[in-house]
PDB file of C-alpha atoms in Angstrom:
ATOM      1  CA  UNK D  30       9.915  10.264  11.744  1.00  0.00           C
ATOM      2  CA  UNK D  31       8.103   7.759   9.520  1.00  0.00           C
ATOM      3  CA  UNK D  32      10.076   6.160   6.764  1.00  0.00           C
ATOM      4  CA  UNK D  33       9.551   7.475   3.316  1.00  0.00           C
ATOM      5  CA  UNK D  34      10.046   5.659  -0.011  1.00  0.00           C
ATOM      6  CA  UNK D  35      11.783   6.811  -3.108  1.00  0.00           C
ATOM      7  CA  UNK D  36      10.537   5.585  -6.459  1.00  0.00           C
ATOM      8  CA  UNK D  37      13.302   3.035  -6.438  1.00  0.00           C
ATOM      9  CA  UNK D  38      12.623   1.711  -2.964  1.00  0.00           C
ATOM     10  CA  UNK D  39       8.898   1.497  -3.720  1.00  0.00           C
ATOM     11  CA  UNK D  40       9.646  -0.684  -6.764  1.00  0.00           C
ATOM     12  CA  UNK D  41      12.009  -2.763  -4.611  1.00  0.00           C
ATOM     13  CA  UNK D  42       9.258  -3.443  -2.127  1.00  0.00           C
ATOM     14  CA  UNK D  43       7.005  -4.643  -4.948  1.00  0.00           C
ATOM     15  CA  UNK D  44       9.831  -6.864  -6.203  1.00  0.00           C
ATOM     16  CA  UNK D  45      10.429  -8.450  -2.839  1.00  0.00           C
ATOM     17  CA  UNK D  46       6.727  -9.009  -2.349  1.00  0.00           C
ATOM     18  CA  UNK D  47       6.557 -10.958  -5.638  1.00  0.00           C
ATOM     19  CA  UNK D  48       9.898 -12.793  -5.540  1.00  0.00           C
ATOM     20  CA  UNK D  49      10.563 -13.352  -1.857  1.00  0.00           C
ATOM     21  CA  UNK D  50       7.121 -13.428  -0.233  1.00  0.00           C
ATOM     22  CA  UNK D  51       5.152 -14.889  -3.178  1.00  0.00           C
ATOM     23  CA  UNK D  52       2.602 -12.051  -3.133  1.00  0.00           C
ATOM     24  CA  UNK D  53       1.644 -11.464  -6.720  1.00  0.00           C
ATOM     25  CA  UNK D  54       1.249  -8.067  -8.339  1.00  0.00           C
ATOM     26  CA  UNK D  55      -2.359  -9.003  -8.922  1.00  0.00           C
ATOM     27  CA  UNK D  56      -2.929  -9.376  -5.159  1.00  0.00           C
ATOM     28  CA  UNK D  57      -1.194  -6.056  -4.369  1.00  0.00           C
ATOM     29  CA  UNK D  58      -3.227  -4.394  -7.133  1.00  0.00           C
ATOM     30  CA  UNK D  59      -6.450  -5.843  -5.615  1.00  0.00           C
ATOM     31  CA  UNK D  60      -5.586  -4.558  -2.192  1.00  0.00           C
ATOM     32  CA  UNK D  61      -4.598  -1.135  -3.471  1.00  0.00           C
ATOM     33  CA  UNK D  62      -7.739  -0.712  -5.574  1.00  0.00           C
ATOM     34  CA  UNK D  63      -9.973  -1.800  -2.678  1.00  0.00           C
ATOM     35  CA  UNK D  64      -8.275   0.779  -0.413  1.00  0.00           C
ATOM     36  CA  UNK D  65      -8.922   3.492  -3.025  1.00  0.00           C
ATOM     37  CA  UNK D  66     -12.564   2.462  -3.312  1.00  0.00           C
ATOM     38  CA  UNK D  67     -12.993   2.748   0.495  1.00  0.00           C
ATOM     39  CA  UNK D  68     -11.616   6.289   0.377  1.00  0.00           C
ATOM     40  CA  UNK D  69     -13.818   7.224  -2.546  1.00  0.00           C
ATOM     41  CA  UNK D  70     -16.870   5.903  -0.681  1.00  0.00           C
ATOM     42  CA  UNK D  71     -15.964   8.022   2.352  1.00  0.00           C
ATOM     43  CA  UNK D  72     -15.565  11.103   0.222  1.00  0.00           C
ATOM     44  CA  UNK D  73     -18.891  10.786  -1.641  1.00  0.00           C
ATOM     45  CA  UNK D  74     -21.082  12.964   0.682  1.00  0.00           C
ATOM     46  CA  UNK D  75     -23.843  13.238  -1.871  1.00  0.00           C
ATOM     47  CA  UNK D  76     -21.480  13.440  -4.860  1.00  0.00           C
ATOM     48  CA  UNK D  77     -22.954  10.990  -7.378  1.00  0.00           C
ATOM     49  CA  UNK D  78     -21.110  11.822 -10.618  1.00  0.00           C
ATOM     50  CA  UNK D  79     -17.737  10.067 -10.477  1.00  0.00           C
ATOM     51  CA  UNK D  80     -15.091   9.610 -13.083  1.00  0.00           C
ATOM     52  CA  UNK D  81     -12.036   7.363 -12.845  1.00  0.00           C
ATOM     53  CA  UNK D  82      -9.217   8.170 -15.219  1.00  0.00           C
ATOM     54  CA  UNK D  83      -6.830   5.237 -15.629  1.00  0.00           C
ATOM     55  CA  UNK D  84      -3.476   4.850 -17.362  1.00  0.00           C
ATOM     56  CA  UNK D  85      -2.337   1.700 -19.096  1.00  0.00           C
ATOM     57  CA  UNK D  86       0.103   0.586 -16.324  1.00  0.00           C
ATOM     58  CA  UNK D  87      -0.134  -0.646 -12.766  1.00  0.00           C
ATOM     59  CA  UNK D  88      -1.417   2.660 -11.463  1.00  0.00           C
ATOM     60  CA  UNK D  89      -4.260   2.414 -13.920  1.00  0.00           C
ATOM     61  CA  UNK D  90      -4.835  -1.172 -12.808  1.00  0.00           C
ATOM     62  CA  UNK D  91      -5.384   0.091  -9.243  1.00  0.00           C
ATOM     63  CA  UNK D  92      -8.035   2.406 -10.560  1.00  0.00           C
ATOM     64  CA  UNK D  93      -9.721  -0.355 -12.502  1.00  0.00           C
ATOM     65  CA  UNK D  94      -9.931  -2.487  -9.353  1.00  0.00           C
ATOM     66  CA  UNK D  95     -11.388   0.521  -7.456  1.00  0.00           C
ATOM     67  CA  UNK D  96     -13.980   0.914 -10.178  1.00  0.00           C
ATOM     68  CA  UNK D  97     -15.017  -2.741  -9.717  1.00  0.00           C
ATOM     69  CA  UNK D  98     -15.343  -2.411  -5.989  1.00  0.00           C
ATOM     70  CA  UNK D  99     -17.469   0.718  -6.393  1.00  0.00           C
ATOM     71  CA  UNK D 100     -19.734  -1.095  -8.900  1.00  0.00           C
ATOM     72  CA  UNK D 101     -20.205  -3.822  -6.390  1.00  0.00           C
ATOM     73  CA  UNK D 102     -21.470  -1.187  -3.970  1.00  0.00           C
ATOM     74  CA  UNK D 103     -23.995  -0.026  -6.568  1.00  0.00           C
ATOM     75  CA  UNK D 104     -21.981   3.095  -7.336  1.00  0.00           C
ATOM     76  CA  UNK D 105     -21.466   3.550 -11.027  1.00  0.00           C
ATOM     77  CA  UNK D 106     -18.418   5.650 -11.952  1.00  0.00           C
ATOM     78  CA  UNK D 107     -17.605   6.553 -15.538  1.00  0.00           C
ATOM     79  CA  UNK D 108     -14.422   4.697 -16.394  1.00  0.00           C
ATOM     80  CA  UNK D 109     -11.895   6.130 -18.829  1.00  0.00           C
ATOM     81  CA  UNK D 110      -8.663   4.671 -20.135  1.00  0.00           C
ATOM     82  CA  UNK D 111      -5.960   6.911 -21.549  1.00  0.00           C
ATOM     83  CA  UNK D 112      -4.936   4.334 -24.059  1.00  0.00           C
ATOM     84  CA  UNK D 113      -6.196   1.809 -26.580  1.00  0.00           C
ATOM     85  CA  UNK D 114      -7.167  -1.713 -25.363  1.00  0.00           C
ATOM     86  CA  UNK D 115      -4.141  -3.234 -27.052  1.00  0.00           C
ATOM     87  CA  UNK D 116      -1.744  -1.053 -25.048  1.00  0.00           C
ATOM     88  CA  UNK D 117      -2.930  -2.375 -21.681  1.00  0.00           C
ATOM     89  CA  UNK D 118      -0.769  -5.210 -20.414  1.00  0.00           C
ATOM     90  CA  UNK D 119      -0.284  -7.710 -17.601  1.00  0.00           C
ATOM     91  CA  UNK D 120      -2.254  -7.277 -14.348  1.00  0.00           C
ATOM     92  CA  UNK D 121      -3.924  -4.046 -15.512  1.00  0.00           C
ATOM     93  CA  UNK D 122      -5.265  -5.944 -18.562  1.00  0.00           C
ATOM     94  CA  UNK D 123      -6.482  -8.763 -16.322  1.00  0.00           C
ATOM     95  CA  UNK D 124      -8.521  -6.232 -14.311  1.00  0.00           C
ATOM     96  CA  UNK D 125      -9.691  -4.415 -17.442  1.00  0.00           C
ATOM     97  CA  UNK D 126     -10.974  -7.747 -18.900  1.00  0.00           C
ATOM     98  CA  UNK D 127     -12.809  -8.548 -15.605  1.00  0.00           C
ATOM     99  CA  UNK D 128     -14.587  -5.125 -15.796  1.00  0.00           C
ATOM    100  CA  UNK D 129     -15.565  -5.715 -19.377  1.00  0.00           C
ATOM    101  CA  UNK D 130     -16.867  -9.221 -18.691  1.00  0.00           C
ATOM    102  CA  UNK D 131     -18.990  -7.716 -15.929  1.00  0.00           C
ATOM    103  CA  UNK D 132     -20.537  -5.423 -18.528  1.00  0.00           C
ATOM    104  CA  UNK D 133     -18.943  -2.198 -17.317  1.00  0.00           C
ATOM    105  CA  UNK D 134     -18.602   0.520 -19.892  1.00  0.00           C
ATOM    106  CA  UNK D 135     -14.965   1.616 -20.365  1.00  0.00           C
ATOM    107  CA  UNK D 136     -14.255   4.567 -22.617  1.00  0.00           C
ATOM    108  CA  UNK D 137     -10.869   4.391 -24.417  1.00  0.00           C
ATOM    109  CA  UNK D 138      -9.742   7.969 -24.878  1.00  0.00           C
ATOM    110  CA  UNK D 139      -7.834   9.294 -27.868  1.00  0.00           C
ATOM    111  CA  UNK D 140      -7.192  12.619 -29.447  1.00  0.00           C
ATOM    112  CA  UNK D 141     -10.374  12.182 -31.458  1.00  0.00           C
ATOM    113  CA  UNK D 142     -12.882  11.767 -28.584  1.00  0.00           C
ATOM    114  CA  UNK D 143     -11.039  13.813 -25.899  1.00  0.00           C
ATOM    115  CA  UNK D 144     -12.571  17.018 -27.229  1.00  0.00           C
ATOM    116  CA  UNK D 145     -16.010  15.546 -26.486  1.00  0.00           C
ATOM    117  CA  UNK D 146     -15.217  14.804 -22.831  1.00  0.00           C
ATOM    118  CA  UNK D 147     -17.556  16.797 -20.629  1.00  0.00           C
ATOM    119  CA  UNK D 148     -15.409  16.709 -17.487  1.00  0.00           C
ATOM    120  CA  UNK D 149     -17.353  19.596 -15.849  1.00  0.00           C
ATOM    121  CA  UNK D 150     -20.236  17.276 -15.086  1.00  0.00           C
ATOM    122  CA  UNK D 151     -18.253  15.260 -12.478  1.00  0.00           C
ATOM    123  CA  UNK D 152     -18.327  15.902  -8.780  1.00  0.00           C
ATOM    124  CA  UNK D 153     -15.484  13.518  -7.903  1.00  0.00           C
ATOM    125  CA  UNK D 154     -12.515  12.416 -10.018  1.00  0.00           C
ATOM    126  CA  UNK D 155     -10.087   9.602  -9.342  1.00  0.00           C
ATOM    127  CA  UNK D 156      -6.682  10.187 -10.849  1.00  0.00           C
ATOM    128  CA  UNK D 157      -5.185   6.782 -11.660  1.00  0.00           C
ATOM    129  CA  UNK D 158      -3.108   7.808 -14.752  1.00  0.00           C
ATOM    130  CA  UNK D 159       0.524   7.620 -13.740  1.00  0.00           C
ATOM    131  CA  UNK D 160       2.434   6.219 -10.784  1.00  0.00           C
ATOM    132  CA  UNK D 161       5.861   5.981  -9.255  1.00  0.00           C
ATOM    133  CA  UNK D 162       7.321   4.628 -12.497  1.00  0.00           C
ATOM    134  CA  UNK D 163       7.116   7.954 -14.172  1.00  0.00           C
ATOM    135  CA  UNK D 164      10.480   9.420 -14.912  1.00  0.00           C
ATOM    136  CA  UNK D 165      10.160  11.742 -17.946  1.00  0.00           C
ATOM    137  CA  UNK D 166       7.949  14.738 -18.700  1.00  0.00           C
ATOM    138  CA  UNK D 167       4.247  13.974 -18.979  1.00  0.00           C
ATOM    139  CA  UNK D 168       3.036  14.335 -22.517  1.00  0.00           C
ATOM    140  CA  UNK D 169       0.279  13.321 -24.972  1.00  0.00           C
ATOM    141  CA  UNK D 170      -3.180  12.398 -23.825  1.00  0.00           C
ATOM    142  CA  UNK D 171      -2.155  12.143 -20.168  1.00  0.00           C
ATOM    143  CA  UNK D 172      -0.969  15.737 -20.120  1.00  0.00           C
ATOM    144  CA  UNK D 173      -4.268  16.827 -21.830  1.00  0.00           C
ATOM    145  CA  UNK D 174      -6.285  14.986 -19.212  1.00  0.00           C
ATOM    146  CA  UNK D 175      -4.332  16.453 -16.374  1.00  0.00           C
ATOM    147  CA  UNK D 176      -5.079  19.930 -17.723  1.00  0.00           C
ATOM    148  CA  UNK D 177      -8.797  19.105 -17.832  1.00  0.00           C
ATOM    149  CA  UNK D 178      -8.821  17.576 -14.340  1.00  0.00           C
ATOM    150  CA  UNK D 179      -7.103  20.684 -12.904  1.00  0.00           C
ATOM    151  CA  UNK D 180      -9.629  23.008 -14.589  1.00  0.00           C
ATOM    152  CA  UNK D 181     -12.571  21.113 -13.208  1.00  0.00           C
ATOM    153  CA  UNK D 182     -14.411  21.969  -9.998  1.00  0.00           C
ATOM    154  CA  UNK D 183     -14.509  18.292  -8.951  1.00  0.00           C
ATOM    155  CA  UNK D 184     -12.952  16.912  -5.792  1.00  0.00           C
ATOM    156  CA  UNK D 185      -9.857  14.908  -6.850  1.00  0.00           C
ATOM    157  CA  UNK D 186      -8.483  11.727  -5.333  1.00  0.00           C
ATOM    158  CA  UNK D 187      -5.049  10.637  -6.559  1.00  0.00           C
ATOM    159  CA  UNK D 188      -3.962   6.982  -6.524  1.00  0.00           C
ATOM    160  CA  UNK D 189      -0.574   6.400  -4.894  1.00  0.00           C
ATOM    161  CA  UNK D 190       0.576   9.910  -5.888  1.00  0.00           C
ATOM    162  CA  UNK D 191      -0.710  12.646  -8.172  1.00  0.00           C
ATOM    163  CA  UNK D 192       0.035  11.960 -11.847  1.00  0.00           C
ATOM    164  CA  UNK D 193       3.026  14.011 -12.880  1.00  0.00           C
ATOM    165  CA  UNK D 194       4.762  14.254  -9.474  1.00  0.00           C
ATOM    166  CA  UNK D 195       8.170  12.804  -9.222  1.00  0.00           C
ATOM    167  CA  UNK D 196       7.940  10.249  -6.354  1.00  0.00           C
ATOM    168  CA  UNK D 197      11.464  10.995  -5.127  1.00  0.00           C
ATOM    169  CA  UNK D 198      12.151  14.647  -5.732  1.00  0.00           C
ATOM    170  CA  UNK D 199       8.706  16.158  -5.461  1.00  0.00           C
ATOM    171  CA  UNK D 200       9.272  18.035  -8.731  1.00  0.00           C
ATOM    172  CA  UNK D 201       6.536  18.457 -11.312  1.00  0.00           C
ATOM    173  CA  UNK D 202       7.310  16.552 -14.462  1.00  0.00           C
ATOM    174  CA  UNK D 203       5.775  18.963 -16.893  1.00  0.00           C
ATOM    175  CA  UNK D 204       2.297  19.012 -15.428  1.00  0.00           C
ATOM    176  CA  UNK D 205       0.721  17.486 -12.404  1.00  0.00           C
ATOM    177  CA  UNK D 206      -2.715  16.694 -11.060  1.00  0.00           C
ATOM    178  CA  UNK D 207      -3.600  18.875  -8.097  1.00  0.00           C
ATOM    179  CA  UNK D 208      -5.344  16.419  -5.711  1.00  0.00           C
ATOM    180  CA  UNK D 209      -7.551  17.117  -2.692  1.00  0.00           C
ATOM    181  CA  UNK D 210      -6.574  13.685  -1.333  1.00  0.00           C
ATOM    182  CA  UNK D 211      -3.932  11.140  -2.179  1.00  0.00           C
ATOM    183  CA  UNK D 212      -4.268   7.481  -1.227  1.00  0.00           C
ATOM    184  CA  UNK D 213      -0.731   6.102  -1.123  1.00  0.00           C
ATOM    185  CA  UNK D 214       0.441   2.605  -0.360  1.00  0.00           C
ATOM    186  CA  UNK D 215       2.722   0.994   2.242  1.00  0.00           C
ATOM    187  CA  UNK D 216       4.391   4.326   3.177  1.00  0.00           C
ATOM    188  CA  UNK D 217       4.710   7.963   2.176  1.00  0.00           C
ATOM    189  CA  UNK D 218       6.733   8.673  -0.990  1.00  0.00           C
ATOM    190  CA  UNK D 219       9.518  11.127  -0.376  1.00  0.00           C
ATOM    191  CA  UNK D 220       8.297  13.388  -3.179  1.00  0.00           C
ATOM    192  CA  UNK D 221       5.063  14.001  -1.250  1.00  0.00           C
ATOM    193  CA  UNK D 222       6.905  15.852   1.540  1.00  0.00           C
ATOM    194  CA  UNK D 223       9.458  17.895  -0.391  1.00  0.00           C
ATOM    195  CA  UNK D 224       9.526  20.524  -3.115  1.00  0.00           C
ATOM    196  CA  UNK D 225       6.067  20.906  -4.709  1.00  0.00           C
ATOM    197  CA  UNK D 226       4.749  17.613  -3.379  1.00  0.00           C
ATOM    198  CA  UNK D 227       2.708  18.934  -0.409  1.00  0.00           C
ATOM    199  CA  UNK D 228       0.922  21.498  -2.587  1.00  0.00           C
ATOM    200  CA  UNK D 229      -0.243  18.856  -5.038  1.00  0.00           C
ATOM    201  CA  UNK D 230      -1.011  15.825  -2.826  1.00  0.00           C
ATOM    202  CA  UNK D 231      -3.599  17.433  -0.534  1.00  0.00           C
ATOM    203  CA  UNK D 232      -4.507  15.212   2.441  1.00  0.00           C
ATOM    204  CA  UNK D 233      -2.466  11.995   2.340  1.00  0.00           C
ATOM    205  CA  UNK D 234      -3.886   8.660   3.390  1.00  0.00           C
ATOM    206  CA  UNK D 235      -1.430   5.706   3.815  1.00  0.00           C
ATOM    207  CA  UNK D 236      -3.183   2.485   3.003  1.00  0.00           C
ATOM    208  CA  UNK D 237      -1.934  -0.990   3.994  1.00  0.00           C
ATOM    209  CA  UNK D 238      -1.947  -3.458   1.120  1.00  0.00           C
ATOM    210  CA  UNK D 239      -0.441  -6.483   2.846  1.00  0.00           C
ATOM    211  CA  UNK D 240       3.321  -5.689   2.650  1.00  0.00           C
ATOM    212  CA  UNK D 241       5.299  -4.489   5.720  1.00  0.00           C
ATOM    213  CA  UNK D 242       8.443  -2.433   5.680  1.00  0.00           C
ATOM    214  CA  UNK D 243      11.500  -4.238   6.980  1.00  0.00           C
TER     215      UNK D 243
END
């Protein structure tokens, strides 16, 4: 049986990559985002209206990289960030700044403009809101976005794991994106195979991002 990662062991692999192998988070994020973009491209099948919903952390950074790779292929997704610019930090901010310098339009969502979001117009949605670091109940704008995503008729691709799913237990942390496909990295997360995980992950693709399990 293939090895599965818990939230803790997934974070430990990232730490070892940085500290022992010298592979920066920026490189891992680039590889992850490129893998997501490839799966989005495969899933297009005539679907032209694409939205990428990003959080302020590393999972959101993966989505921002995916957006850049799609733009390079002349595919123009609508890019949304579930935060203000000032809340985005570290490698995610680096990739956000690159997109902005390239002239990409990024919509920063808040309670004020969320009501104006016409999510029904999209054929394909990329969920890049929350990753393995999630531990508490989903709340605020991310919870509101997950509700909208789940009500839409769009095909949904989740990045690493559906937002709101506990990576270890497979439990729903308040509310969870119901994905048609999940692009996860390095190895399956345990939560994808137990409890409610299989119902919410859809088809799971394991993408290599340059780090091998020991």
